[in-house]
Each structure stands twice: as C-alpha cells, then as structure tokens.
CSV table of N, CA and C and ligand atoms in Angstrom, one decimal:
chain,number,residue,atom,x,y,z
O,28,MET,N,87.2,97.1,106.0
O,28,MET,CA,88.3,96.9,106.9
O,28,MET,C,87.8,96.7,108.3
O,29,THR,N,88.7,96.2,109.1
O,29,THR,CA,88.4,95.8,110.5
O,29,THR,C,89.4,96.4,111.5
O,30,ILE,N,88.9,96.9,112.5
O,30,ILE,CA,89.6,97.4,113.5
O,30,ILE,C,90.0,96.2,114.5
O,31,LEU,N,91.2,95.7,114.6
O,31,LEU,CA,91.6,94.6,115.3
O,31,LEU,C,91.9,94.9,116.7
O,32,ASN,N,91.9,93.9,117.5
O,32,ASN,CA,92.1,94.0,119.0
O,32,ASN,C,93.6,94.0,119.2
O,33,VAL,N,94.0,95.1,119.9
O,33,VAL,CA,95.6,95.3,120.2
O,33,VAL,C,95.8,94.5,121.5
O,34,VAL,N,96.8,93.6,121.3
O,34,VAL,CA,97.3,92.8,122.5
O,34,VAL,C,98.0,93.7,123.4
O,35,THR,N,97.8,93.6,124.7
O,35,THR,CA,98.5,94.4,125.6
O,35,THR,C,99.2,93.5,126.6
O,36,GLU,N,100.2,94.1,127.2
O,36,GLU,CA,101.1,93.4,128.2
O,36,GLU,C,100.3,92.8,129.3
O,37,PRO,N,100.4,91.8,129.9
O,37,PRO,CA,101.5,90.7,129.5
O,37,PRO,C,100.9,89.7,128.6
O,38,ALA,N,101.7,89.3,127.6
O,38,ALA,CA,101.1,88.3,126.6
O,38,ALA,C,102.3,87.7,125.9
O,39,ASP,N,102.2,86.4,125.7
O,39,ASP,CA,103.4,85.6,125.2
O,39,ASP,C,103.7,86.1,123.7
O,40,VAL,N,102.6,86.4,123.0
O,40,VAL,CA,102.9,86.8,121.6
O,40,VAL,C,103.8,88.1,121.5
O,41,LEU,N,103.8,88.9,122.5
O,41,LEU,CA,104.6,90.1,122.6
O,41,LEU,C,106.1,89.8,122.8
O,42,LEU,N,106.3,88.7,123.4
O,42,LEU,CA,107.7,88.3,123.6
O,42,LEU,C,108.3,87.1,122.8
O,43,ALA,N,107.5,86.7,121.8
O,43,ALA,CA,107.9,85.7,120.8
O,43,ALA,C,108.7,86.3,119.7
O,44,LYS,N,109.6,85.5,119.1
O,44,LYS,CA,110.1,85.8,117.9
O,44,LYS,C,109.2,85.5,116.7
O,45,ALA,N,108.9,86.5,115.8
O,45,ALA,CA,107.9,86.3,114.9
O,45,ALA,C,108.5,85.4,113.6
O,46,LYS,N,107.6,84.7,113.0
O,46,LYS,CA,108.1,83.9,111.9
O,46,LYS,C,108.1,84.7,110.6
O,47,PRO,N,109.1,84.4,109.7
O,47,PRO,CA,109.0,85.0,108.4
O,47,PRO,C,107.8,84.8,107.6
O,48,VAL,N,107.3,85.9,106.8
O,48,VAL,CA,106.2,85.8,106.0
O,48,VAL,C,106.7,85.1,104.7
O,49,LYS,N,105.9,84.1,104.3
O,49,LYS,CA,106.3,83.3,103.0
O,49,LYS,C,105.3,83.5,101.9
O,50,LYS,N,104.1,83.8,102.3
O,50,LYS,CA,103.0,83.9,101.3
O,50,LYS,C,102.6,85.5,101.3
O,51,PHE,N,102.8,86.0,100.0
O,51,PHE,CA,102.4,87.4,99.8
O,51,PHE,C,101.0,87.5,99.3
O,52,ASP,N,100.0,87.0,100.0
O,52,ASP,CA,98.7,86.7,99.4
O,52,ASP,C,97.7,87.7,99.9
O,53,LYS,N,96.4,87.4,99.6
O,53,LYS,CA,95.3,88.2,99.9
O,53,LYS,C,95.2,88.4,101.4
O,54,LYS,N,95.5,87.3,102.0
O,54,LYS,CA,95.3,87.2,103.5
O,54,LYS,C,96.3,88.2,104.2
O,55,LEU,N,97.6,88.2,103.6
O,55,LEU,CA,98.5,89.1,104.3
O,55,LEU,C,98.1,90.6,104.0
O,56,HIS,N,97.6,90.9,102.7
O,56,HIS,CA,97.2,92.2,102.4
O,56,HIS,C,95.9,92.6,103.2
O,57,THR,N,95.1,91.8,103.5
O,57,THR,CA,94.0,92.1,104.4
O,57,THR,C,94.5,92.3,105.9
O,58,LEU,N,95.3,91.5,106.3
O,58,LEU,CA,96.0,91.9,107.6
O,58,LEU,C,96.6,93.2,107.7
O,59,LEU,N,97.5,93.6,106.6
O,59,LEU,CA,98.2,94.8,106.7
O,59,LEU,C,97.2,95.9,106.6
O,60,ASP,N,96.1,95.9,105.8
O,60,ASP,CA,95.1,96.9,105.8
O,60,ASP,C,94.5,97.1,107.2
O,61,ASN,N,94.1,95.9,107.8
O,61,ASN,CA,93.5,96.1,109.1
O,61,ASN,C,94.4,96.5,110.1
O,62,MET,N,95.7,96.0,110.0
O,62,MET,CA,96.7,96.8,111.0
O,62,MET,C,96.8,98.2,110.8
O,63,TYR,N,96.7,98.7,109.5
O,63,TYR,CA,96.8,100.0,109.3
O,63,TYR,C,95.6,100.9,109.9
O,64,GLU,N,94.4,100.3,109.8
O,64,GLU,CA,93.3,100.9,110.3
O,64,GLU,C,93.3,100.9,111.9
O,65,THR,N,93.7,99.9,112.5
O,65,THR,CA,93.9,99.7,113.8
O,65,THR,C,94.8,100.7,114.4
O,66,MET,N,96.1,101.0,113.7
O,66,MET,CA,97.0,101.9,114.1
O,66,MET,C,96.4,103.2,114.1
O,67,VAL,N,95.8,103.6,112.9
O,67,VAL,CA,95.4,105.0,112.9
O,67,VAL,C,94.2,105.2,113.9
O,68,GLU,N,93.2,104.2,114.2
O,68,GLU,CA,92.2,104.2,115.2
O,68,GLU,C,92.8,104.5,116.6
O,69,SER,N,94.0,103.8,116.8
O,69,SER,CA,94.7,104.1,118.1
O,69,SER,C,95.6,105.1,118.3
O,70,GLU,N,95.7,105.9,117.1
O,70,GLU,CA,96.6,107.2,117.2
O,70,GLU,C,98.0,106.7,117.4
O,71,GLY,N,98.4,105.5,116.8
O,71,GLY,CA,99.8,105.1,116.8
O,71,GLY,C,100.6,105.5,115.5
O,72,VAL,N,101.9,105.5,115.6
O,72,VAL,CA,102.8,105.9,114.5
O,72,VAL,C,103.4,104.8,113.9
O,73,GLY,N,103.1,103.4,114.4
O,73,GLY,CA,103.7,102.3,114.0
O,73,GLY,C,103.0,101.1,114.7
O,74,ILE,N,103.0,100.0,114.0
O,74,ILE,CA,102.3,98.8,114.6
O,74,ILE,C,102.9,97.5,114.0
O,75,ALA,N,103.1,96.6,114.8
O,75,ALA,CA,103.8,95.3,114.4
O,75,ALA,C,102.7,94.1,114.5
O,76,ALA,N,102.8,93.2,113.5
O,76,ALA,CA,101.8,92.1,113.6
O,76,ALA,C,101.6,91.4,114.8
O,77,PRO,N,102.7,91.1,115.6
O,77,PRO,CA,102.5,90.5,116.9
O,77,PRO,C,101.4,91.2,117.9
O,78,GLN,N,101.4,92.6,117.6
O,78,GLN,CA,100.5,93.4,118.5
O,78,GLN,C,99.0,93.2,118.0
O,79,VAL,N,98.8,92.5,117.0
O,79,VAL,CA,97.4,92.1,116.7
O,79,VAL,C,97.3,90.5,116.7
O,80,ASN,N,98.2,89.9,117.5
O,80,ASN,CA,98.3,88.5,117.8
O,80,ASN,C,98.5,87.6,116.5
O,81,GLU,N,99.3,88.2,115.6
O,81,GLU,CA,99.8,87.4,114.4
O,81,GLU,C,101.3,87.5,114.6
O,82,SER,N,101.9,86.3,114.9
O,82,SER,CA,103.4,86.3,115.1
O,82,SER,C,104.2,86.0,113.8
O,83,ILE,N,104.0,87.0,112.9
O,83,ILE,CA,104.7,87.0,111.6
O,83,ILE,C,105.5,88.4,111.5
O,84,GLN,N,106.5,88.3,110.5
O,84,GLN,CA,107.3,89.5,110.5
O,84,GLN,C,106.9,90.5,109.6
O,85,ALA,N,105.9,91.3,110.1
O,85,ALA,CA,105.3,92.4,109.4
O,85,ALA,C,105.0,93.5,110.1
O,86,VAL,N,105.5,94.7,109.8
O,86,VAL,CA,105.1,96.0,110.6
O,86,VAL,C,104.8,97.0,109.6
O,87,ILE,N,104.1,97.9,110.2
O,87,ILE,CA,103.7,99.3,109.5
O,87,ILE,C,104.2,100.5,110.2
O,88,VAL,N,104.9,101.3,109.5
O,88,VAL,CA,105.3,102.6,110.2
O,88,VAL,C,104.8,103.8,109.4
O,89,LEU,N,104.6,104.9,110.2
O,89,LEU,CA,104.3,106.0,109.5
O,89,LEU,C,105.7,106.9,109.4
O,90,LEU,N,106.0,107.3,108.3
O,90,LEU,CA,107.2,108.1,108.1
O,90,LEU,C,106.8,109.6,108.2
O,91,ASN,N,107.7,110.6,108.4
O,91,ASN,CA,107.6,112.0,108.4
O,91,ASN,C,106.6,112.5,109.4
O,92,VAL,N,106.3,111.7,110.5
O,92,VAL,CA,105.4,112.3,111.6
O,92,VAL,C,106.0,113.4,112.2
O,93,ASP,N,107.2,113.5,112.4
O,93,ASP,CA,107.8,114.8,112.9
O,93,ASP,C,108.1,116.0,111.9
O,94,SER,N,107.7,115.8,110.8
O,94,SER,CA,107.9,116.8,109.8
O,94,SER,C,106.7,117.6,109.5
O,95,GLU,N,106.8,119.0,109.5
O,95,GLU,CA,105.8,119.9,109.3
O,95,GLU,C,105.5,120.0,107.8
O,96,ASP,N,106.6,119.8,107.1
O,96,ASP,CA,106.4,120.1,105.5
O,96,ASP,C,105.9,118.9,104.9
O,97,GLU,N,106.2,117.6,105.2
O,97,GLU,CA,106.0,116.4,104.5
O,97,GLU,C,104.8,115.7,105.1
O,98,GLU,N,104.0,115.1,104.1
O,98,GLU,CA,102.9,114.4,104.5
O,98,GLU,C,103.3,113.0,105.2
O,99,ASP,N,102.6,112.6,106.1
O,99,ASP,CA,102.7,111.2,106.7
O,99,ASP,C,102.8,110.3,105.6
O,100,GLU,N,103.6,109.2,105.6
O,100,GLU,CA,103.7,108.2,104.6
O,100,GLU,C,103.7,106.8,105.3
O,101,ARG,N,102.7,106.1,104.7
O,101,ARG,CA,102.6,104.7,105.3
O,101,ARG,C,103.6,103.8,104.5
O,102,LEU,N,104.3,103.0,105.4
O,102,LEU,CA,105.3,102.1,104.9
O,102,LEU,C,105.2,100.7,105.6
O,103,GLU,N,105.0,99.8,104.7
O,103,GLU,CA,104.9,98.5,105.2
O,103,GLU,C,106.3,97.7,105.0
O,104,LEU,N,106.7,97.0,106.1
O,104,LEU,CA,108.0,96.4,106.0
O,104,LEU,C,107.7,94.9,106.4
O,105,ILE,N,107.9,94.1,105.3
O,105,ILE,CA,107.9,92.6,105.6
O,105,ILE,C,109.2,91.9,105.6
O,106,ASN,N,109.3,91.0,106.5
O,106,ASN,CA,110.6,90.4,106.7
O,106,ASN,C,111.8,91.4,106.9
O,107,PRO,N,111.6,92.5,107.6
O,107,PRO,CA,112.7,93.6,107.6
O,107,PRO,C,113.8,93.1,108.5
O,108,GLU,N,114.8,93.6,107.9
O,108,GLU,CA,116.2,93.4,108.7
O,108,GLU,C,117.0,94.6,108.7
O,109,ILE,N,117.5,95.0,109.9
O,109,ILE,CA,118.2,96.2,110.0
O,109,ILE,C,119.7,95.8,109.8
O,110,VAL,N,120.2,96.1,108.5
O,110,VAL,CA,121.6,95.7,108.2
O,110,VAL,C,122.6,96.6,108.7
O,111,GLU,N,122.4,97.8,109.1
O,111,GLU,CA,123.4,98.9,109.7
O,111,GLU,C,122.6,99.8,110.5
O,112,PHE,N,123.3,100.0,111.7
O,112,PHE,CA,122.9,101.0,112.7
O,112,PHE,C,123.9,102.1,112.7
O,113,SER,N,123.6,103.4,112.7
O,113,SER,CA,124.5,104.5,112.9
O,113,SER,C,125.1,104.3,114.3
O,114,VAL,N,126.4,104.7,114.5
O,114,VAL,CA,126.9,104.8,115.7
O,114,VAL,C,126.4,105.9,116.6
O,115,ASP,N,126.0,107.0,116.0
O,115,ASP,CA,125.5,108.1,116.7
O,115,ASP,C,124.0,107.8,117.1
O,116,THR,N,123.8,108.2,118.4
O,116,THR,CA,122.4,107.7,118.9
O,116,THR,C,121.9,109.0,119.6
O,117,ASN,N,120.6,108.9,119.8
O,117,ASN,CA,119.8,109.9,120.5
O,117,ASN,C,118.9,109.3,121.5
O,118,ILE,N,118.4,110.0,122.5
O,118,ILE,CA,117.5,109.6,123.5
O,118,ILE,C,116.2,110.3,123.4
O,119,ASP,N,115.1,109.6,123.4
O,119,ASP,CA,113.8,110.2,123.2
O,119,ASP,C,112.7,109.5,123.7
O,120,LEU,N,111.5,110.1,123.9
O,120,LEU,CA,110.4,109.5,124.5
O,120,LEU,C,109.8,108.4,123.6
O,121,GLU,N,109.4,107.3,124.2
O,121,GLU,CA,108.5,106.4,123.4
O,121,GLU,C,107.3,105.8,124.2
O,122,GLY,N,106.4,105.4,123.5
O,122,GLY,CA,105.2,104.7,124.1
O,122,GLY,C,105.0,103.5,123.2
O,123,CYS,N,103.8,102.7,123.6
O,123,CYS,CA,103.6,101.6,122.7
O,123,CYS,C,102.1,101.2,122.9
O,124,LEU,N,101.5,100.9,121.8
O,124,LEU,CA,100.0,100.6,121.9
O,124,LEU,C,99.8,99.4,122.8
O,125,SER,N,100.7,98.6,123.0
O,125,SER,CA,100.6,97.3,123.8
O,125,SER,C,100.9,97.5,125.2
O,126,ILE,N,101.4,98.7,125.5
O,126,ILE,CA,101.8,99.1,126.9
O,126,ILE,C,101.1,100.4,127.3
O,127,PRO,N,99.8,100.4,127.4
O,127,PRO,CA,99.0,101.6,127.4
O,127,PRO,C,99.6,102.6,128.5
O,128,GLU,N,99.6,103.8,128.2
O,128,GLU,CA,99.9,104.9,129.3
O,128,GLU,C,101.2,104.7,130.0
O,129,LYS,N,102.1,104.1,129.5
O,129,LYS,CA,103.4,104.0,130.0
O,129,LYS,C,104.4,104.6,128.9
O,130,PHE,N,105.4,105.5,129.4
O,130,PHE,CA,106.2,106.2,128.6
O,130,PHE,C,107.6,106.2,129.1
O,131,GLY,N,108.6,106.1,128.2
O,131,GLY,CA,110.0,106.2,128.7
O,131,GLY,C,110.9,106.7,127.6
O,132,ASP,N,112.1,107.0,128.1
O,132,ASP,CA,113.1,107.4,127.3
O,132,ASP,C,114.1,106.2,126.7
O,133,VAL,N,114.1,106.2,125.5
O,133,VAL,CA,114.9,105.0,124.9
O,133,VAL,C,116.0,105.5,124.0
O,134,GLU,N,117.2,104.9,124.1
O,134,GLU,CA,118.4,105.3,123.2
O,134,GLU,C,118.3,104.5,121.9
O,135,ARG,N,118.3,105.2,120.8
O,135,ARG,CA,118.3,104.6,119.5
O,135,ARG,C,119.3,105.2,118.7
O,136,SER,N,119.7,104.4,117.7
O,136,SER,CA,120.6,104.8,116.6
O,136,SER,C,119.9,106.1,115.8
O,137,ASN,N,120.6,107.0,115.4
O,137,ASN,CA,120.1,108.2,114.6
O,137,ASN,C,119.6,107.7,113.3
O,138,GLY,N,120.3,106.6,112.8
O,138,GLY,CA,119.9,106.3,111.3
O,138,GLY,C,120.1,104.8,111.2
O,139,VAL,N,119.3,104.1,110.4
O,139,VAL,CA,119.4,102.8,110.1
O,139,VAL,C,119.3,102.5,108.6
O,140,ARG,N,119.9,101.3,108.2
O,140,ARG,CA,119.7,100.9,106.9
O,140,ARG,C,119.0,99.6,107.0
O,141,VAL,N,117.7,99.5,106.3
O,141,VAL,CA,117.0,98.3,106.4
O,141,VAL,C,116.6,97.6,105.1
O,142,GLU,N,116.8,96.4,105.0
O,142,GLU,CA,116.2,95.5,103.9
O,142,GLU,C,115.0,95.0,104.2
O,143,PHE,N,114.0,94.9,103.3
O,143,PHE,CA,112.7,94.5,103.6
O,143,PHE,C,112.1,94.2,102.3
O,144,GLN,N,110.8,93.5,102.4
O,144,GLN,CA,110.0,93.1,101.3
O,144,GLN,C,108.8,94.0,101.4
O,145,ASP,N,108.0,94.3,100.4
O,145,ASP,CA,106.7,94.9,100.3
O,145,ASP,C,105.7,93.8,100.3
O,146,ARG,N,104.5,94.1,100.3
O,146,ARG,CA,103.4,93.2,100.4
O,146,ARG,C,103.3,92.3,99.2
O,147,PHE,N,104.1,92.5,98.2
O,147,PHE,CA,104.1,91.7,97.0
O,147,PHE,C,105.3,90.8,97.1
O,148,GLY,N,106.2,91.0,98.0
O,148,GLY,CA,107.3,90.1,98.0
O,148,GLY,C,108.6,90.8,97.3
O,149,ASP,N,108.5,91.9,96.8
O,149,ASP,CA,109.6,92.6,96.1
O,149,ASP,C,110.4,93.1,97.2
O,150,THR,N,111.8,93.1,97.0
O,150,THR,CA,112.8,93.4,97.9
O,150,THR,C,113.3,94.9,97.9
O,151,TYR,N,113.4,95.6,98.9
O,151,TYR,CA,113.8,97.0,98.7
O,151,TYR,C,114.9,97.2,100.0
O,152,LYS,N,115.7,98.3,99.8
O,152,LYS,CA,116.6,98.8,100.8
O,152,LYS,C,116.1,100.3,101.1
O,153,LEU,N,116.3,100.7,102.3
O,153,LEU,CA,115.9,102.0,102.7
O,153,LEU,C,116.8,102.6,103.8
O,154,GLU,N,117.1,103.8,103.7
O,154,GLU,CA,117.8,104.4,104.8
O,154,GLU,C,116.9,105.4,105.5
O,155,ALA,N,116.9,105.4,106.8
O,155,ALA,CA,115.9,106.3,107.5
O,155,ALA,C,116.7,106.9,108.7
O,156,TYR,N,116.2,108.0,109.1
O,156,TYR,CA,117.0,108.9,110.1
O,156,TYR,C,116.0,109.4,111.1
O,157,ASN,N,116.6,109.7,112.2
O,157,ASN,CA,116.0,110.4,113.4
O,157,ASN,C,114.6,109.8,113.7
O,158,TYR,N,113.5,110.5,113.7
O,158,TYR,CA,112.2,109.8,114.2
O,158,TYR,C,111.8,108.7,113.4
O,159,ASP,N,111.9,108.9,112.1
O,159,ASP,CA,111.7,107.7,111.2
O,159,ASP,C,112.4,106.4,111.7
O,160,ALA,N,113.7,106.6,112.0
O,160,ALA,CA,114.6,105.5,112.3
O,160,ALA,C,114.2,105.0,113.7
O,161,ARG,N,113.7,105.8,114.6
O,161,ARG,CA,113.3,105.4,116.0
O,161,ARG,C,112.1,104.4,115.8
O,162,ILE,N,111.1,104.9,115.0
O,162,ILE,CA,109.9,104.2,114.7
O,162,ILE,C,110.2,102.7,114.3
O,163,ILE,N,111.1,102.7,113.2
O,163,ILE,CA,111.5,101.5,112.6
O,163,ILE,C,112.1,100.6,113.6
O,164,GLN,N,113.0,101.1,114.3
O,164,GLN,CA,113.7,100.2,115.3
O,164,GLN,C,112.9,99.8,116.3
O,165,HIS,N,111.8,100.6,116.8
O,165,HIS,CA,110.9,100.1,117.8
O,165,HIS,C,110.0,99.0,117.2
O,166,GLU,N,109.5,99.2,116.1
O,166,GLU,CA,108.6,98.2,115.6
O,166,GLU,C,109.3,96.9,115.2
O,167,ILE,N,110.5,97.0,114.6
O,167,ILE,CA,111.3,95.7,114.2
O,167,ILE,C,111.6,95.0,115.7
O,168,ASP,N,111.7,95.6,116.6
O,168,ASP,CA,112.1,95.0,118.0
O,168,ASP,C,110.9,94.2,118.4
O,169,HIS,N,109.7,94.6,118.1
O,169,HIS,CA,108.5,93.7,118.2
O,169,HIS,C,108.6,92.4,117.7
O,170,LEU,N,109.2,92.4,116.5
O,170,LEU,CA,109.3,91.1,115.8
O,170,LEU,C,110.3,90.1,116.4
O,171,ASN,N,111.1,90.8,117.4
O,171,ASN,CA,112.1,89.9,118.0
O,171,ASN,C,111.6,89.6,119.6
O,172,GLY,N,110.4,90.2,119.7
O,172,GLY,CA,109.7,90.0,121.1
O,172,GLY,C,110.4,91.0,122.1
O,173,VAL,N,110.9,92.0,121.7
O,173,VAL,CA,111.5,93.0,122.5
O,173,VAL,C,110.6,94.3,122.7
O,174,LEU,N,110.2,94.6,123.8
O,174,LEU,CA,109.6,95.9,124.2
O,174,LEU,C,110.3,97.0,124.6
O,175,PHE,N,109.9,98.3,124.3
O,175,PHE,CA,110.7,99.3,124.7
O,175,PHE,C,110.9,99.6,126.2
O,176,THR,N,110.1,98.9,127.0
O,176,THR,CA,110.3,99.0,128.4
O,176,THR,C,111.6,98.4,128.8
O,177,THR,N,112.0,97.3,128.1
O,177,THR,CA,113.2,96.6,128.7
O,177,THR,C,114.6,97.4,128.2
O,178,LYS,N,114.2,98.3,127.2
O,178,LYS,CA,115.5,99.2,126.8
O,178,LYS,C,115.5,100.5,127.3
O,179,ALA,N,114.4,101.0,127.9
O,179,ALA,CA,114.3,102.3,128.4
O,179,ALA,C,115.4,102.7,129.4
O,180,VAL,N,116.0,103.8,129.1
O,180,VAL,CA,117.0,104.3,130.2
O,180,VAL,C,116.3,105.0,131.3
O,181,LYS,N,115.1,105.5,131.1
O,181,LYS,CA,114.2,106.0,132.2
O,181,LYS,C,112.8,105.9,131.9
O,182,MET,N,112.0,105.3,132.8
O,182,MET,CA,110.5,105.3,132.6
O,182,MET,C,109.9,106.5,133.5
O,183,TYR,N,108.8,107.0,133.0
O,183,TYR,CA,108.1,108.1,133.6
O,183,TYR,C,107.0,107.7,134.4
O,184,THR,N,106.8,108.3,135.5
O,184,THR,CA,105.5,108.1,136.3
O,184,THR,C,104.5,109.0,135.6
O,185,ASP,N,103.2,108.7,135.9
O,185,ASP,CA,102.0,109.4,135.4
O,185,ASP,C,102.2,111.0,135.9
O,186,GLU,N,102.7,111.1,137.1
O,186,GLU,CA,103.0,112.6,137.6
O,186,GLU,C,103.9,113.3,136.7
O,187,GLU,N,105.0,112.5,136.6
O,187,GLU,CA,106.1,113.2,135.7
O,187,GLU,C,105.7,113.5,134.3
O,188,MET,N,104.8,112.7,133.7
O,188,MET,CA,104.3,112.9,132.4
O,188,MET,C,103.3,114.1,132.4
O,189,ALA,N,102.6,114.1,133.4
O,189,ALA,CA,101.6,115.3,133.6
O,189,ALA,C,102.3,116.6,133.7
O,190,GLU,N,103.5,116.6,134.5
O,190,GLU,CA,104.3,117.7,134.6
O,190,GLU,C,105.0,118.2,133.3
O,191,MET,N,105.4,117.1,132.5
O,191,MET,CA,106.1,117.6,131.2
O,191,MET,C,105.2,117.9,130.2
O,192,TYR,N,104.0,117.3,130.0
O,192,TYR,CA,103.2,117.5,129.0
O,192,TYR,C,101.9,118.0,129.2
O,193,GLY,N,101.5,118.3,130.5
O,193,GLY,CA,100.3,118.9,131.0
O,193,GLY,C,99.2,117.7,131.1
O,194,GLU,N,98.3,118.2,132.0
O,194,GLU,CA,97.3,117.3,132.4
O,194,GLU,C,96.5,116.7,131.1
O,195,GLU,N,95.8,115.6,131.1
O,195,GLU,CA,94.9,115.2,130.2
O,195,GLU,C,93.9,116.1,130.0
O,196,GLU,N,93.5,116.3,128.7
O,196,GLU,CA,92.3,117.3,128.5
O,196,GLU,C,91.0,116.6,128.7
W,6,LIG,CO1,105.3,99.1,120.3
C-alpha cells in the first residue's frame, strides 16, 4: 500500500464537485486502501477522494472514534447521498487534513440517513448519529467541494487552541 499526497488548500480539486464512481474495480479498491493508509498515517478520522487528488465520489470514515467501548470501524461510502438530516443540531470542533492546523466550530445535524454503495457496488442505507454523523457530513461535503471553513460558526486562532487544549507537546 502507498501513502498518498494529501492535497491542501488552496486547490481547485477541493472546490470541485466530484464525479460518481461507475467502475467498482481493482483500481478503485487500491485507491480506497491507499486512502485508508493515508488517513491513518495522517491521524485523520475521515478522508475523501478529492483530498488525494481524485475527483470521484468516494470517502472513508472512522465510526465509533468517540466511543470508549466500541472499536473504531472503517466504513467506505461510494456515491453517498444524505437522504435525511435530523432537525436537531449540535456545534463541535472540526479540523481537516487539507487545511492543516486550522480548527473551527461547525453546526451539524445530530443524525443523518445515508444511501451509498460499497466498493463492490452493492447499495446500503445507514443511520448515523452524533460524532459519526458529523464525520460523514464533513466528508460528503468534500464531494461537493465544500470545506468546513466555509461553514464554521467560529474559527479559532492558534492561541485560542493552545489555551483550550494545551500547548503542543
Ligand atoms: Co476534511
């Protein structure tokens, strides 16, 4: 497997609408495996194909990252569509591998219902809540060329981050 180069702002590919995946072939599988490796290496909890310069509708998210009891779970979403957003929302801190060292508060729906395909083209539906739902919304935004910085209700300065979370080790 290969660690891919993560595209950072500013880049046109981060602002483009990604194309649907039509071929569920070895090339896609290799890309997904490499995206996963790249996400883990970068200590991310999600990654979208445009972030590795592939403008196609594929994302990987880690589920259960905020749970102490449940193992993290890798989930691949191909051609995902959020078909329902909960009315209830929450505001929480986000960052992005493509926008290094910037953090901000983003309002997201508490829950989402998503239709998607897996790497073999089979279709699924999923309901996700809270932090899982937040990551899914953030990653699917990437497929529409939307970055969290354009949605943030507040961005934090380095000083504010250091005050909230302590200095870098
Ligand atoms: Co991101």
